[in-house]
Coordinates of C-alpha atoms in Angstrom, one line a residue:
X1 CA 86.7 89.7 115.1
X2 CA 88.6 92.6 116.5
X3 CA 91.8 93.9 114.9
X4 CA 94.4 95.4 117.2
X5 CA 97.0 97.7 115.8
X6 CA 99.3 100.7 116.4
X7 CA 99.9 103.9 114.5
X8 CA 103.4 105.2 113.8
X9 CA 104.9 107.6 111.2
X10 CA 107.4 105.7 109.0
X11 CA 109.8 108.6 109.7
X12 CA 109.6 107.8 113.4
X13 CA 111.0 104.3 113.1
X14 CA 114.6 103.8 114.1
X15 CA 116.9 100.9 113.5
X16 CA 120.7 100.3 113.3
X17 CA 120.5 100.5 109.5
X18 CA 118.3 103.6 109.0
X19 CA 119.9 107.0 108.2
X20 CA 118.5 110.3 109.4
X21 CA 114.9 109.1 110.0
X22 CA 112.8 106.0 109.6
X23 CA 112.7 104.3 106.2
X24 CA 110.4 101.8 104.4
X25 CA 112.6 98.8 105.1
X26 CA 112.4 99.6 108.8
X27 CA 108.9 98.3 108.6
X28 CA 110.3 94.8 108.4
X29 CA 111.8 94.7 112.0
X30 CA 108.9 96.7 113.2
X31 CA 106.5 94.0 111.9
X32 CA 108.4 91.5 114.0
X33 CA 107.9 93.7 117.1
X34 CA 104.2 94.0 116.2
X35 CA 103.8 90.3 115.8
X36 CA 105.4 89.6 119.2
X37 CA 103.1 92.3 120.8
X38 CA 99.9 90.8 119.4
X39 CA 99.2 93.5 116.8
X40 CA 97.8 92.6 113.4
X41 CA 97.9 96.0 111.8
X42 CA 100.4 98.9 111.4
X43 CA 98.9 102.3 110.6
X44 CA 101.2 104.9 109.0
X45 CA 100.9 108.6 108.1
X46 CA 101.0 109.6 104.4
X47 CA 104.3 108.9 102.7
X48 CA 104.0 110.9 99.5
X49 CA 106.7 113.4 98.4
X50 CA 106.1 116.7 100.1
X51 CA 109.1 118.5 98.7
X52 CA 110.7 121.0 101.1
X53 CA 107.8 120.9 103.5
X54 CA 107.6 118.4 106.4
X55 CA 103.8 118.0 106.6
X56 CA 102.7 114.7 105.2
X57 CA 99.3 116.3 104.4
X58 CA 100.8 118.8 101.9
X59 CA 101.8 116.5 99.1
X60 CA 103.8 117.6 96.1
X61 CA 102.5 114.5 94.3
X62 CA 99.6 112.1 94.7
X63 CA 101.8 109.2 93.5
X64 CA 105.5 109.9 94.1
X65 CA 107.0 108.7 97.4
X66 CA 109.2 110.8 99.6
X67 CA 112.9 110.2 99.1
X68 CA 113.5 110.5 102.9
X69 CA 112.1 107.0 103.3
X70 CA 114.7 105.4 100.9
X71 CA 117.3 103.1 102.5
X72 CA 120.2 104.5 100.4
X73 CA 122.6 102.0 102.0
X74 CA 120.6 99.2 100.3
X75 CA 120.9 100.5 96.8
X76 CA 123.0 98.1 94.5
X77 CA 124.5 101.2 92.8
X78 CA 126.1 102.3 96.0
X79 CA 129.0 99.8 95.6
X80 CA 130.2 101.8 92.6
X81 CA 130.2 105.1 94.5
X82 CA 132.6 104.7 97.5
X83 CA 132.7 108.5 98.2
X84 CA 128.9 108.5 98.5
X85 CA 129.1 105.5 100.8
X86 CA 131.5 107.4 103.1
X87 CA 129.1 110.4 103.1
X88 CA 126.2 108.2 104.0
X89 CA 128.1 106.7 106.8
X90 CA 129.0 110.1 108.1
X91 CA 125.5 111.4 107.9
X92 CA 124.1 108.3 109.7
X93 CA 126.5 108.8 112.5
X94 CA 125.7 112.5 112.9
X95 CA 122.0 111.8 113.2
X96 CA 121.6 108.5 114.9
X97 CA 121.4 109.9 118.4
X98 CA 119.1 112.8 117.7
X99 CA 115.7 112.7 119.6
X100 CA 113.9 114.3 116.7
X101 CA 115.1 114.5 113.1
X102 CA 115.6 117.6 111.0
X103 CA 113.4 117.2 107.9
X104 CA 115.1 119.7 105.7
X105 CA 118.6 118.2 106.6
X106 CA 117.5 114.6 106.0
X107 CA 115.9 115.4 102.6
X108 CA 118.8 117.6 101.5
X109 CA 121.5 115.1 102.5
X110 CA 119.8 112.1 101.0
X111 CA 119.1 113.9 97.7
X112 CA 122.8 115.0 97.7
X113 CA 124.1 111.5 98.3
X114 CA 121.7 110.0 95.8
X115 CA 122.9 112.5 93.1
X116 CA 126.5 111.4 93.7
X117 CA 125.5 107.7 93.3
X118 CA 123.5 108.5 90.2
X119 CA 126.4 110.4 88.6
X120 CA 128.7 107.4 89.2
X121 CA 126.2 105.1 87.6
X122 CA 124.6 107.4 85.0
X123 CA 125.4 105.3 81.9
X124 CA 124.2 102.0 83.4
X125 CA 121.1 103.6 84.9
X126 CA 120.2 105.1 81.5
X127 CA 120.6 101.7 79.9
X128 CA 118.7 99.8 82.6
X129 CA 115.8 98.0 80.9
X130 CA 114.1 97.4 84.3
X131 CA 114.0 101.1 84.9
X132 CA 112.6 101.7 81.4
X133 CA 110.0 99.1 82.0
X134 CA 109.1 100.5 85.4
X135 CA 108.6 104.0 83.9
X136 CA 106.3 102.5 81.3
X137 CA 104.1 100.9 84.0
X138 CA 104.0 104.1 86.0
X139 CA 103.1 106.9 83.5
X140 CA 102.6 109.5 86.3
X141 CA 106.4 109.5 86.9
X142 CA 106.9 111.2 83.5
X143 CA 105.2 114.4 84.6
X144 CA 106.5 114.2 88.1
X145 CA 110.2 113.8 87.0
X146 CA 109.9 116.8 84.6
X147 CA 108.2 118.8 87.3
X148 CA 111.0 118.1 89.8
X149 CA 113.6 119.0 87.2
X150 CA 111.9 122.4 86.7
X151 CA 111.7 122.7 90.5
X152 CA 115.5 122.5 90.7
X153 CA 115.9 124.9 87.8
X154 CA 113.7 127.5 89.4
X155 CA 115.1 127.2 93.0
X156 CA 112.0 125.3 94.3
X157 CA 109.7 128.2 93.4
X158 CA 106.0 127.5 92.7
X159 CA 105.2 126.4 89.2
X160 CA 102.9 129.4 88.9
X161 CA 106.0 131.6 88.6
X162 CA 107.6 129.5 85.9
X163 CA 107.6 130.6 82.2
X164 CA 104.3 129.6 80.6
X165 CA 105.9 127.3 78.0
X166 CA 107.1 124.9 80.7
X167 CA 105.1 121.7 80.4
X168 CA 105.8 117.9 80.7
X169 CA 104.2 116.5 77.5
X170 CA 107.1 117.0 75.1
X171 CA 109.9 116.4 77.6
X172 CA 112.0 113.3 77.5
X173 CA 112.9 111.3 80.7
X174 CA 116.6 111.6 80.7
X175 CA 119.4 113.2 82.7
X176 CA 117.9 115.0 85.8
X177 CA 114.4 113.7 84.9
X178 CA 115.7 110.1 84.9
X179 CA 117.4 110.8 88.3
X180 CA 114.0 111.3 89.9
X181 CA 112.4 108.4 88.1
X182 CA 115.3 106.2 89.3
X183 CA 114.7 107.3 92.9
X184 CA 111.0 106.5 92.6
X185 CA 111.6 103.0 91.3
X186 CA 113.8 102.2 94.3
X187 CA 111.3 103.7 96.7
X188 CA 108.6 101.6 95.1
X189 CA 110.7 98.4 95.3
X190 CA 111.6 98.9 99.0
X191 CA 108.1 99.8 100.1
X192 CA 106.7 96.8 98.2
X193 CA 109.3 94.6 99.8
X194 CA 108.4 95.8 103.3
X195 CA 104.7 95.5 102.6
X196 CA 105.2 91.9 101.4
X197 CA 107.0 91.0 104.6
X198 CA 104.3 92.6 106.7
X199 CA 101.7 90.5 104.9
X200 CA 103.8 87.3 105.3
X201 CA 103.7 88.0 109.0
X202 CA 100.0 88.0 108.9
X203 CA 99.7 91.8 109.5
X204 CA 98.2 94.5 107.5
X205 CA 99.4 98.0 106.7
X206 CA 96.9 100.8 107.0
X207 CA 97.8 103.8 104.8
X208 CA 96.6 107.4 104.9
X209 CA 95.3 109.2 101.8
X210 CA 95.1 113.0 102.2
X211 CA 92.0 114.4 100.5
X212 CA 93.6 117.6 99.2
X213 CA 96.7 118.3 97.1
X214 CA 99.2 121.2 97.5
X215 CA 98.5 123.9 95.0
X216 CA 102.2 123.6 94.1
X217 CA 101.9 119.9 93.4
X218 CA 102.8 118.2 90.1
X219 CA 99.2 117.1 89.8
X220 CA 97.9 120.6 89.9
X221 CA 100.5 121.6 87.4
X222 CA 100.0 118.7 85.0
X223 CA 96.2 118.4 85.4
X224 CA 94.7 121.8 86.2
X225 CA 91.4 120.6 84.8
X226 CA 90.9 118.5 87.9
X227 CA 91.2 121.4 90.3
X228 CA 89.4 124.6 91.0
X229 CA 92.1 127.1 91.4
X230 CA 89.7 129.9 92.2
X231 CA 88.8 128.3 95.5
X232 CA 90.8 127.1 98.5
X233 CA 89.8 124.4 101.0
X234 CA 89.5 124.9 104.7
X235 CA 87.1 124.7 107.6
X236 CA 84.7 127.3 109.0
X237 CA 84.9 129.4 112.2
X238 CA 84.8 127.4 115.4
X239 CA 85.6 127.9 119.1
X240 CA 89.3 127.2 118.5
X241 CA 89.6 129.0 115.2
X242 CA 87.9 132.5 115.3
X243 CA 88.6 133.1 111.6
X244 CA 88.4 129.4 110.5
X245 CA 91.1 127.5 108.8
X246 CA 92.4 128.2 105.3
X247 CA 94.5 125.2 104.2
X248 CA 95.6 126.8 101.0
X249 CA 94.8 123.7 98.9
X250 CA 92.7 124.1 95.7
X251 CA 89.3 122.4 95.7
X252 CA 88.5 119.6 93.2
X253 CA 86.6 120.1 90.0
X254 CA 84.3 117.1 90.5
X255 CA 82.5 117.7 87.2
X256 CA 85.7 117.3 85.2
X257 CA 86.8 114.3 87.3
X258 CA 83.4 112.7 86.6
X259 CA 83.9 113.1 82.9
X260 CA 87.0 110.8 83.0
X261 CA 85.3 108.4 85.4
X262 CA 87.4 109.7 88.4
X263 CA 90.4 108.0 86.8
X264 CA 93.0 110.2 88.6
X265 CA 91.5 109.4 92.0
X266 CA 91.1 105.7 91.1
X267 CA 94.7 105.4 89.9
X268 CA 95.8 107.1 93.1
X269 CA 94.0 104.4 95.2
X270 CA 95.1 101.6 92.9
X271 CA 98.7 102.7 93.4
X272 CA 98.3 102.8 97.1
X273 CA 96.8 99.3 97.2
X274 CA 100.2 97.9 96.2
X275 CA 101.3 98.6 99.8
X276 CA 98.1 98.9 101.8
X277 CA 95.3 96.5 102.8
X278 CA 93.4 99.2 104.7
X279 CA 93.4 103.0 104.2
X280 CA 92.3 106.1 106.1
X281 CA 90.4 108.7 104.0
X282 CA 91.5 112.0 105.4
X283 CA 88.7 114.6 106.0
X284 CA 86.0 112.5 104.5
X285 CA 83.6 115.3 105.1
X286 CA 85.2 117.0 102.1
X287 CA 83.7 114.4 99.8
X288 CA 80.2 115.4 100.9
X289 CA 81.0 119.1 100.9
X290 CA 84.2 121.1 101.2
X291 CA 84.5 124.5 102.9
X292 CA 85.5 126.6 99.8
X293 CA 87.2 129.9 100.3
X294 CA 87.8 132.5 97.5
X295 CA 91.4 132.5 96.3
X296 CA 93.3 135.4 98.0
X297 CA 91.5 135.3 101.3
X298 CA 93.8 134.8 104.2
X299 CA 91.0 133.6 106.5
X300 CA 88.1 131.2 106.0
X301 CA 85.4 133.6 107.2
X302 CA 84.0 134.3 103.7
X303 CA 84.0 130.6 102.7
X304 CA 81.0 128.5 101.8
X305 CA 80.1 124.9 101.4
X306 CA 80.6 123.5 97.9
X307 CA 78.2 122.3 96.6
X308 CA 75.7 124.9 97.9
X309 CA 72.2 126.0 97.3
X310 CA 72.2 129.7 96.5
X311 CA 70.0 132.5 97.7
X312 CA 68.9 134.4 94.6
X313 CA 68.3 138.1 94.2
X314 CA 64.8 137.4 93.0
X315 CA 64.0 135.6 96.3
X316 CA 65.1 138.6 98.3
X317 CA 63.3 141.1 96.0
X318 CA 60.1 139.0 96.4
X319 CA 60.4 139.5 100.2
X320 CA 60.7 143.2 99.7
X321 CA 64.5 143.7 99.9
X322 CA 65.5 146.3 97.3
X323 CA 68.7 146.1 95.5
X324 CA 70.0 148.9 97.7
X325 CA 69.3 146.9 100.8
X326 CA 70.8 143.8 99.3
X327 CA 73.9 145.8 98.7
X328 CA 73.9 146.7 102.4
X329 CA 73.6 143.0 103.3
X330 CA 76.3 141.8 100.9
X331 CA 78.9 144.5 100.7
X332 CA 80.8 146.0 103.6
X333 CA 80.1 149.6 104.3
X334 CA 83.1 151.4 105.7
X335 CA 82.4 154.4 108.0
X336 CA 85.1 157.1 107.8
X337 CA 85.5 157.1 111.6
X338 CA 86.5 153.4 111.5
X339 CA 89.7 154.4 109.7
X340 CA 90.0 157.7 111.6
X341 CA 90.1 155.8 114.9
X342 CA 93.2 153.8 113.9
X343 CA 94.8 156.6 111.9
X344 CA 95.7 159.0 114.8
X345 CA 92.3 160.8 114.4
X346 CA 93.4 162.3 111.1
X347 CA 90.1 162.9 109.3
X348 CA 91.5 164.3 106.0
X349 CA 94.3 161.6 106.0
X350 CA 91.7 158.9 106.5
X351 CA 89.7 160.2 103.5
X352 CA 92.9 160.1 101.5
X353 CA 93.5 156.5 102.4
X354 CA 89.9 155.5 101.8
X355 CA 90.0 157.0 98.3
X356 CA 92.7 154.5 97.3
X357 CA 90.7 151.4 98.2
X358 CA 87.0 152.5 98.2
X359 CA 84.4 154.7 96.7
X360 CA 82.3 157.1 98.7
X361 CA 78.6 156.7 98.8
X362 CA 77.3 160.2 97.8
X363 CA 78.0 162.7 100.6
X364 CA 77.7 160.1 103.3
X365 CA 80.6 159.2 105.6
X366 CA 80.3 155.6 104.2
X367 CA 82.4 153.9 101.6
X368 CA 82.3 150.7 99.5
X369 CA 85.5 148.8 98.6
X370 CA 86.3 149.5 95.0
X371 CA 87.0 146.9 92.2
X372 CA 90.7 146.8 93.0
X373 CA 89.9 145.0 96.3
X374 CA 88.8 141.5 95.6
X375 CA 90.1 139.7 98.7
X376 CA 91.8 140.7 102.0
X377 CA 95.2 140.0 100.4
X378 CA 94.7 143.0 98.2
X379 CA 94.4 145.1 101.4
X380 CA 97.4 143.5 103.2
X381 CA 99.6 143.9 100.1
X382 CA 99.2 147.7 100.0
X383 CA 102.4 149.5 100.9
X384 CA 100.8 152.9 101.1
X385 CA 98.5 152.1 104.0
X386 CA 99.6 151.9 107.7
X387 CA 99.3 148.5 109.3
X388 CA 96.6 149.4 111.9
X389 CA 94.4 150.7 109.0
X390 CA 95.1 147.6 107.0
X391 CA 93.9 145.4 109.9
X392 CA 90.8 147.5 110.4
X393 CA 89.9 147.4 106.7
X394 CA 90.5 143.7 106.6
X395 CA 88.2 143.1 109.5
X396 CA 85.5 145.3 107.8
X397 CA 86.0 143.4 104.6
X398 CA 84.7 140.3 106.4
X399 CA 81.8 142.2 107.9
X400 CA 79.0 141.2 105.6
X401 CA 76.0 139.0 106.1
X402 CA 75.8 137.6 102.5
X403 CA 78.5 137.0 99.9
X404 CA 77.7 137.3 96.2
X405 CA 79.4 134.2 94.8
X406 CA 78.3 134.9 91.3
X407 CA 75.9 137.4 89.7
X408 CA 72.6 137.5 91.7
X409 CA 73.5 134.4 93.7
X410 CA 74.4 134.6 97.4
X411 CA 75.3 132.6 100.4
X412 CA 75.3 133.5 104.1
X413 CA 78.6 133.9 105.9
X414 CA 79.1 131.3 108.7
X415 CA 79.1 134.1 111.4
X416 CA 76.2 136.1 109.9
X417 CA 74.6 136.8 113.3
X418 CA 77.7 138.7 114.3
X419 CA 77.7 141.1 111.3
X420 CA 76.6 144.7 111.2
X421 CA 74.1 144.0 108.5
X422 CA 72.3 141.3 110.6
X423 CA 72.1 143.5 113.7
X424 CA 70.4 146.2 111.6
X425 CA 67.5 143.9 110.7
X426 CA 64.3 143.9 112.6
X427 CA 63.1 140.7 114.3
X428 CA 60.7 139.8 111.5
X429 CA 63.4 140.1 108.9
X430 CA 65.8 138.0 111.0
X431 CA 63.2 135.3 111.3
X432 CA 62.7 135.3 107.5
X433 CA 66.4 134.8 107.0
X434 CA 66.7 132.1 109.6
X435 CA 63.9 130.2 107.8
X436 CA 65.4 130.8 104.4
X437 CA 68.8 129.5 105.5
X438 CA 67.2 126.4 107.1
X439 CA 65.4 125.7 103.9
X440 CA 68.6 126.0 101.9
X441 CA 70.5 123.8 104.3
X442 CA 67.9 121.0 103.8
X443 CA 68.4 121.2 100.1
X444 CA 72.1 121.2 100.5
X445 CA 72.0 118.1 102.7
X446 CA 70.5 116.4 99.6
X447 CA 73.3 117.7 97.4
X448 CA 76.0 116.7 99.8
X449 CA 74.6 113.1 100.2
X450 CA 74.2 112.8 96.4
X451 CA 77.8 113.8 95.8
X452 CA 79.2 111.6 98.6
X453 CA 77.3 108.5 97.5
X454 CA 78.4 109.1 93.9
X455 CA 82.1 109.9 94.5
X456 CA 82.8 107.6 97.5
X457 CA 80.8 104.8 95.8
X458 CA 83.1 105.0 92.8
X459 CA 86.3 105.3 94.8
X460 CA 85.8 102.7 97.6
X461 CA 84.8 100.1 95.1
X462 CA 87.9 100.4 92.8
X463 CA 90.2 98.4 95.1
X464 CA 90.0 95.6 97.7
X465 CA 91.3 97.9 100.4
X466 CA 89.2 98.4 103.5
X467 CA 88.1 102.1 103.8
X468 CA 88.2 104.0 107.0
X469 CA 87.0 107.6 107.5
X470 CA 88.4 110.5 109.3
X471 CA 85.0 112.0 110.1
X472 CA 85.9 114.3 113.0
X473 CA 83.8 117.4 113.3
X474 CA 81.1 116.0 111.1
X475 CA 77.7 117.7 111.4
X476 CA 76.0 116.3 108.3
X477 CA 72.9 114.3 109.1
X478 CA 73.4 111.9 106.2
X479 CA 77.0 111.0 107.0
X480 CA 76.5 108.0 109.3
X481 CA 74.1 106.3 106.8
X482 CA 76.3 107.0 103.8
X483 CA 79.4 105.5 105.6
X484 CA 77.4 102.5 106.8
X485 CA 76.0 101.8 103.4
X486 CA 79.4 102.0 101.7
X487 CA 81.0 99.9 104.5
X488 CA 83.4 102.7 105.5
X489 CA 84.7 102.5 109.1
X490 CA 84.0 105.5 111.2
X491 CA 86.6 107.0 113.7
X492 CA 86.0 107.1 117.4
X493 CA 88.6 109.2 119.3
X494 CA 88.0 108.3 122.9
X495 CA 88.5 111.7 124.5
X496 CA 86.1 113.3 122.0
X497 CA 83.4 110.6 121.9
X498 CA 80.9 112.2 124.2
X499 CA 77.2 112.7 124.2
X500 CA 77.5 116.4 123.6
X501 CA 73.8 117.2 123.5
X502 CA 73.1 115.6 126.9
X503 CA 73.4 117.2 130.3
X504 CA 76.9 116.9 131.6
X505 CA 78.1 115.7 128.2
X506 CA 78.9 112.1 129.4
X507 CA 81.3 109.9 127.6
X508 CA 79.8 107.3 125.3
X509 CA 79.9 103.8 126.6
X510 CA 82.5 101.7 124.8
X511 CA 79.8 99.0 124.3
X512 CA 77.8 101.6 122.2
X513 CA 80.6 102.3 119.8
X514 CA 79.6 101.2 116.3
X515 CA 81.1 97.9 115.3
X516 CA 81.9 99.5 111.9
X517 CA 84.5 101.9 113.4
X518 CA 88.1 102.5 114.5
X519 CA 88.7 103.3 118.2
X520 CA 91.8 105.3 119.1
X521 CA 93.1 107.0 122.2
X522 CA 94.9 109.8 120.3
X523 CA 95.6 111.1 116.8
X524 CA 98.6 112.7 115.2
X525 CA 97.2 116.2 115.8
X526 CA 96.3 115.7 119.5
X527 CA 98.3 115.3 122.7
X528 CA 99.4 111.7 123.6
X529 CA 97.4 109.8 126.2
X530 CA 100.1 110.6 128.8
X531 CA 100.0 114.3 128.0
X532 CA 96.2 114.3 128.0
X533 CA 96.1 112.7 131.4
X534 CA 98.6 115.1 132.9
X535 CA 97.4 118.3 131.4
X536 CA 93.8 118.3 130.2
X537 CA 90.8 118.6 132.5
X538 CA 88.5 116.2 130.6
X539 CA 90.8 113.3 131.6
X540 CA 89.2 113.5 135.1
X541 CA 85.8 113.0 133.5
X542 CA 87.1 109.9 131.8
X543 CA 88.5 108.5 135.0
X544 CA 85.2 109.1 136.8
X545 CA 83.3 107.3 134.1
X546 CA 85.5 104.3 133.4
X547 CA 88.2 103.9 136.0
X548 CA 87.2 105.7 139.2
X549 CA 90.1 104.1 141.1
X550 CA 92.4 106.4 139.1
X551 CA 92.6 110.1 139.5
X552 CA 94.6 112.5 137.4
X553 CA 96.9 113.9 140.0
X554 CA 99.8 115.2 137.9
X555 CA 101.5 111.8 137.6
X556 CA 101.4 109.1 135.0
X557 CA 102.7 105.6 135.4
X558 CA 102.7 102.3 133.4
X559 CA 99.9 101.1 135.7
X560 CA 97.8 104.1 134.6
X561 CA 98.5 103.4 130.9
X562 CA 97.6 99.7 131.3
X563 CA 94.3 100.5 133.0
X564 CA 93.2 103.1 130.4
X565 CA 94.3 101.0 127.5
X566 CA 92.5 98.0 128.9
X567 CA 89.3 99.9 129.2
X568 CA 89.5 101.2 125.6
X569 CA 90.3 97.6 124.4
X570 CA 86.7 96.7 125.4
X571 CA 85.3 98.9 122.7
X572 CA 82.8 97.3 120.3
X573 CA 84.8 98.7 117.3
X574 CA 86.2 96.3 114.9
X575 CA 89.5 98.1 114.9
X576 CA 91.5 99.2 118.0
X577 CA 94.4 101.3 116.8
X578 CA 96.4 103.5 119.2
X579 CA 99.6 105.5 118.6
X580 CA 102.8 103.8 119.4
X581 CA 103.6 106.4 122.1
X582 CA 100.5 105.4 124.1
X583 CA 101.7 101.8 124.1
X584 CA 105.3 102.6 124.9
X585 CA 104.0 104.4 128.0
X586 CA 103.5 100.9 129.4
X587 CA 107.2 101.0 130.4
X588 CA 108.8 104.0 132.0
X589 CA 112.0 103.1 130.1
X590 CA 110.5 105.0 127.1
X591 CA 109.2 108.1 128.9
X592 CA 110.6 111.4 127.7
X593 CA 111.3 113.8 130.5
X594 CA 109.1 116.3 128.7
X595 CA 105.8 114.7 127.7
X596 CA 105.3 117.4 125.1
X597 CA 108.3 116.0 123.2
X598 CA 106.3 112.8 122.5
X599 CA 103.8 114.7 120.3
X600 CA 103.8 114.4 116.5
X601 CA 102.2 117.6 115.5
X602 CA 100.8 120.8 117.1
X603 CA 98.0 122.1 114.8
X604 CA 98.1 125.7 113.9
X605 CA 101.9 126.0 114.3
X606 CA 104.7 125.9 111.7
X607 CA 108.1 125.0 113.1
X608 CA 110.9 122.4 113.0
X609 CA 109.2 120.4 115.8
X610 CA 106.1 119.2 113.9
X611 CA 106.3 115.8 112.1
X612 CA 109.8 115.0 113.3
X613 CA 109.0 112.6 116.1
X614 CA 111.4 109.5 116.5
X615 CA 110.9 106.4 118.6
X616 CA 112.8 106.7 121.9
X617 CA 114.6 103.4 121.2
X618 CA 115.9 101.2 118.3
X619 CA 113.3 98.7 117.0
X620 CA 115.9 96.0 117.7
X621 CA 115.8 97.0 121.4
X622 CA 112.0 97.0 121.4
X623 CA 112.0 93.5 120.0
X624 CA 114.2 92.4 122.9
X625 CA 111.9 94.0 125.5
X626 CA 109.8 90.9 126.5
X627 CA 108.0 92.7 129.3
X628 CA 106.8 95.4 127.0
X629 CA 105.7 93.0 124.3
X630 CA 103.8 90.9 126.8
X631 CA 102.1 93.9 128.4
X632 CA 100.9 95.0 124.9
X633 CA 99.8 91.6 124.0
X634 CA 97.8 91.2 127.2
X635 CA 95.6 94.2 126.1
X636 CA 94.2 92.3 123.1
X637 CA 92.8 89.8 125.6
X638 CA 90.4 92.4 127.0
X639 CA 86.8 91.3 127.5
X640 CA 84.8 92.0 124.3
X641 CA 81.9 94.5 124.3
X642 CA 78.6 94.0 122.5
X643 CA 78.2 97.0 120.3
X644 CA 75.7 98.4 117.8
X645 CA 76.1 98.7 114.1

């Protein structure tokens, strides 16, 4: 049986009661709207505390919820703090008409008002047996509360800059620490109340579990043994990212996690299961293998898959590559004229610069980076080198075919065919390396499958929640079979579901989508369906394949939205979950003058726009829109497709 749902950030919800942005209790009236509209699932973005950053995928805690989602007006302690009540009313009035919310402002104001309420009720809160009991049942809050207290003491700076004696084990939960625990108790209660109501209505909530943690998270601070701080997660070079993506998150130490039966991850999922019936596993590819980048690198070029199968020095020696030639392949050789060309042609001055970062090879006009340079950040941080030279040196730093990850063990850079070293090889040597890399990749496929089956097998079985994968960009042969065997739903984004290896790259037929999958028109990182139709050329290919009577002509109307959504509703996927913006496009009432304004996030950009989308109308008004509810409900009646597993 198909499950129809919609995806919406909690922060985007807007009711007469919410202040600043959407709150957990706003899910209650939204559930009423969803019920009227024929939905049976609500998908939300991650809701963990992200501190001063707005991205829900950069969590400050794997367990703590973000205070911006707290309905401060519903706290019983508010009645003893009339001044705080006035401040809350003022804040609500100032923000209720804004098209997008200001994350920093909302967080700051809510924390400020919550502190005022806490101070007015400090004694009763400290004596509250229910709070004490809640803390006992949620041991993670101890380390989180101490962490947040230190964050305040040190002006929100990274824990890595704190005095080394700052730890959580000997700290009592009182004063400022108790303040943060009190907030978390109320967040838990309100979210649980909303989740219970959603279930009573016969609906499910689908949560989102980010795979990685912020390096400045309380988890990385309190449990460094679970993280590999020498590596950062990201993704390799592709057509859209010429130097790859470095997300800045530490990778996991799966060996140490295995020693404790993955208890940290299991507790994380068990906590989430209080609210969710279904959950999305962000970047599931990372459970097979993560793209690991040495700490200090600003790009992802010198990253490698982890786990990986190394190329050994002995293997290269056996093929006739001397240690000197291996050095040529694995260490960038800087020609003097490279620096001279960007240093105003100053030969002697270029020599002077090079001596500060490199060692000359005999009398040659070639240099090797010295031991002071271990990453490109060491180059960029130099104050004695002109910026053009820094850039040239950083680019040369990445110009190597192999990277020595540990003594006598190497891996090829993703873009090895573009390196100076590769181009210096003869055809026979290049063929040897291609065969060697292919052989190593086969062995790594085995390692990746083994890790995924072990880790995901442990995690997906620890709760009753249904698991869904974000498996975009996957190029691992074993991925489909692993997800199928573990009953993890795949993700089918309509615009990207094409037969890429076939002539013309036709769209996949909706009847051929796996039953064990989620179909969606858009994701939080993409344009909306309306914006896609108006601006992106592949929309015309979609129209030709599925609705030839339509033609992207620079306009978008409710009839267009209805036709496209009707076609996607025939997907064989078990789950049909589209963003709320794509459904609201069924009525021109909710169109923004600027379609770009309906986006949630623009990847690769850091600004006040991202993650601050708000619904264009109050949920109370959406509930009264009978035509909209009827139009959405009609889509769930679309003719079923016969799909394949």
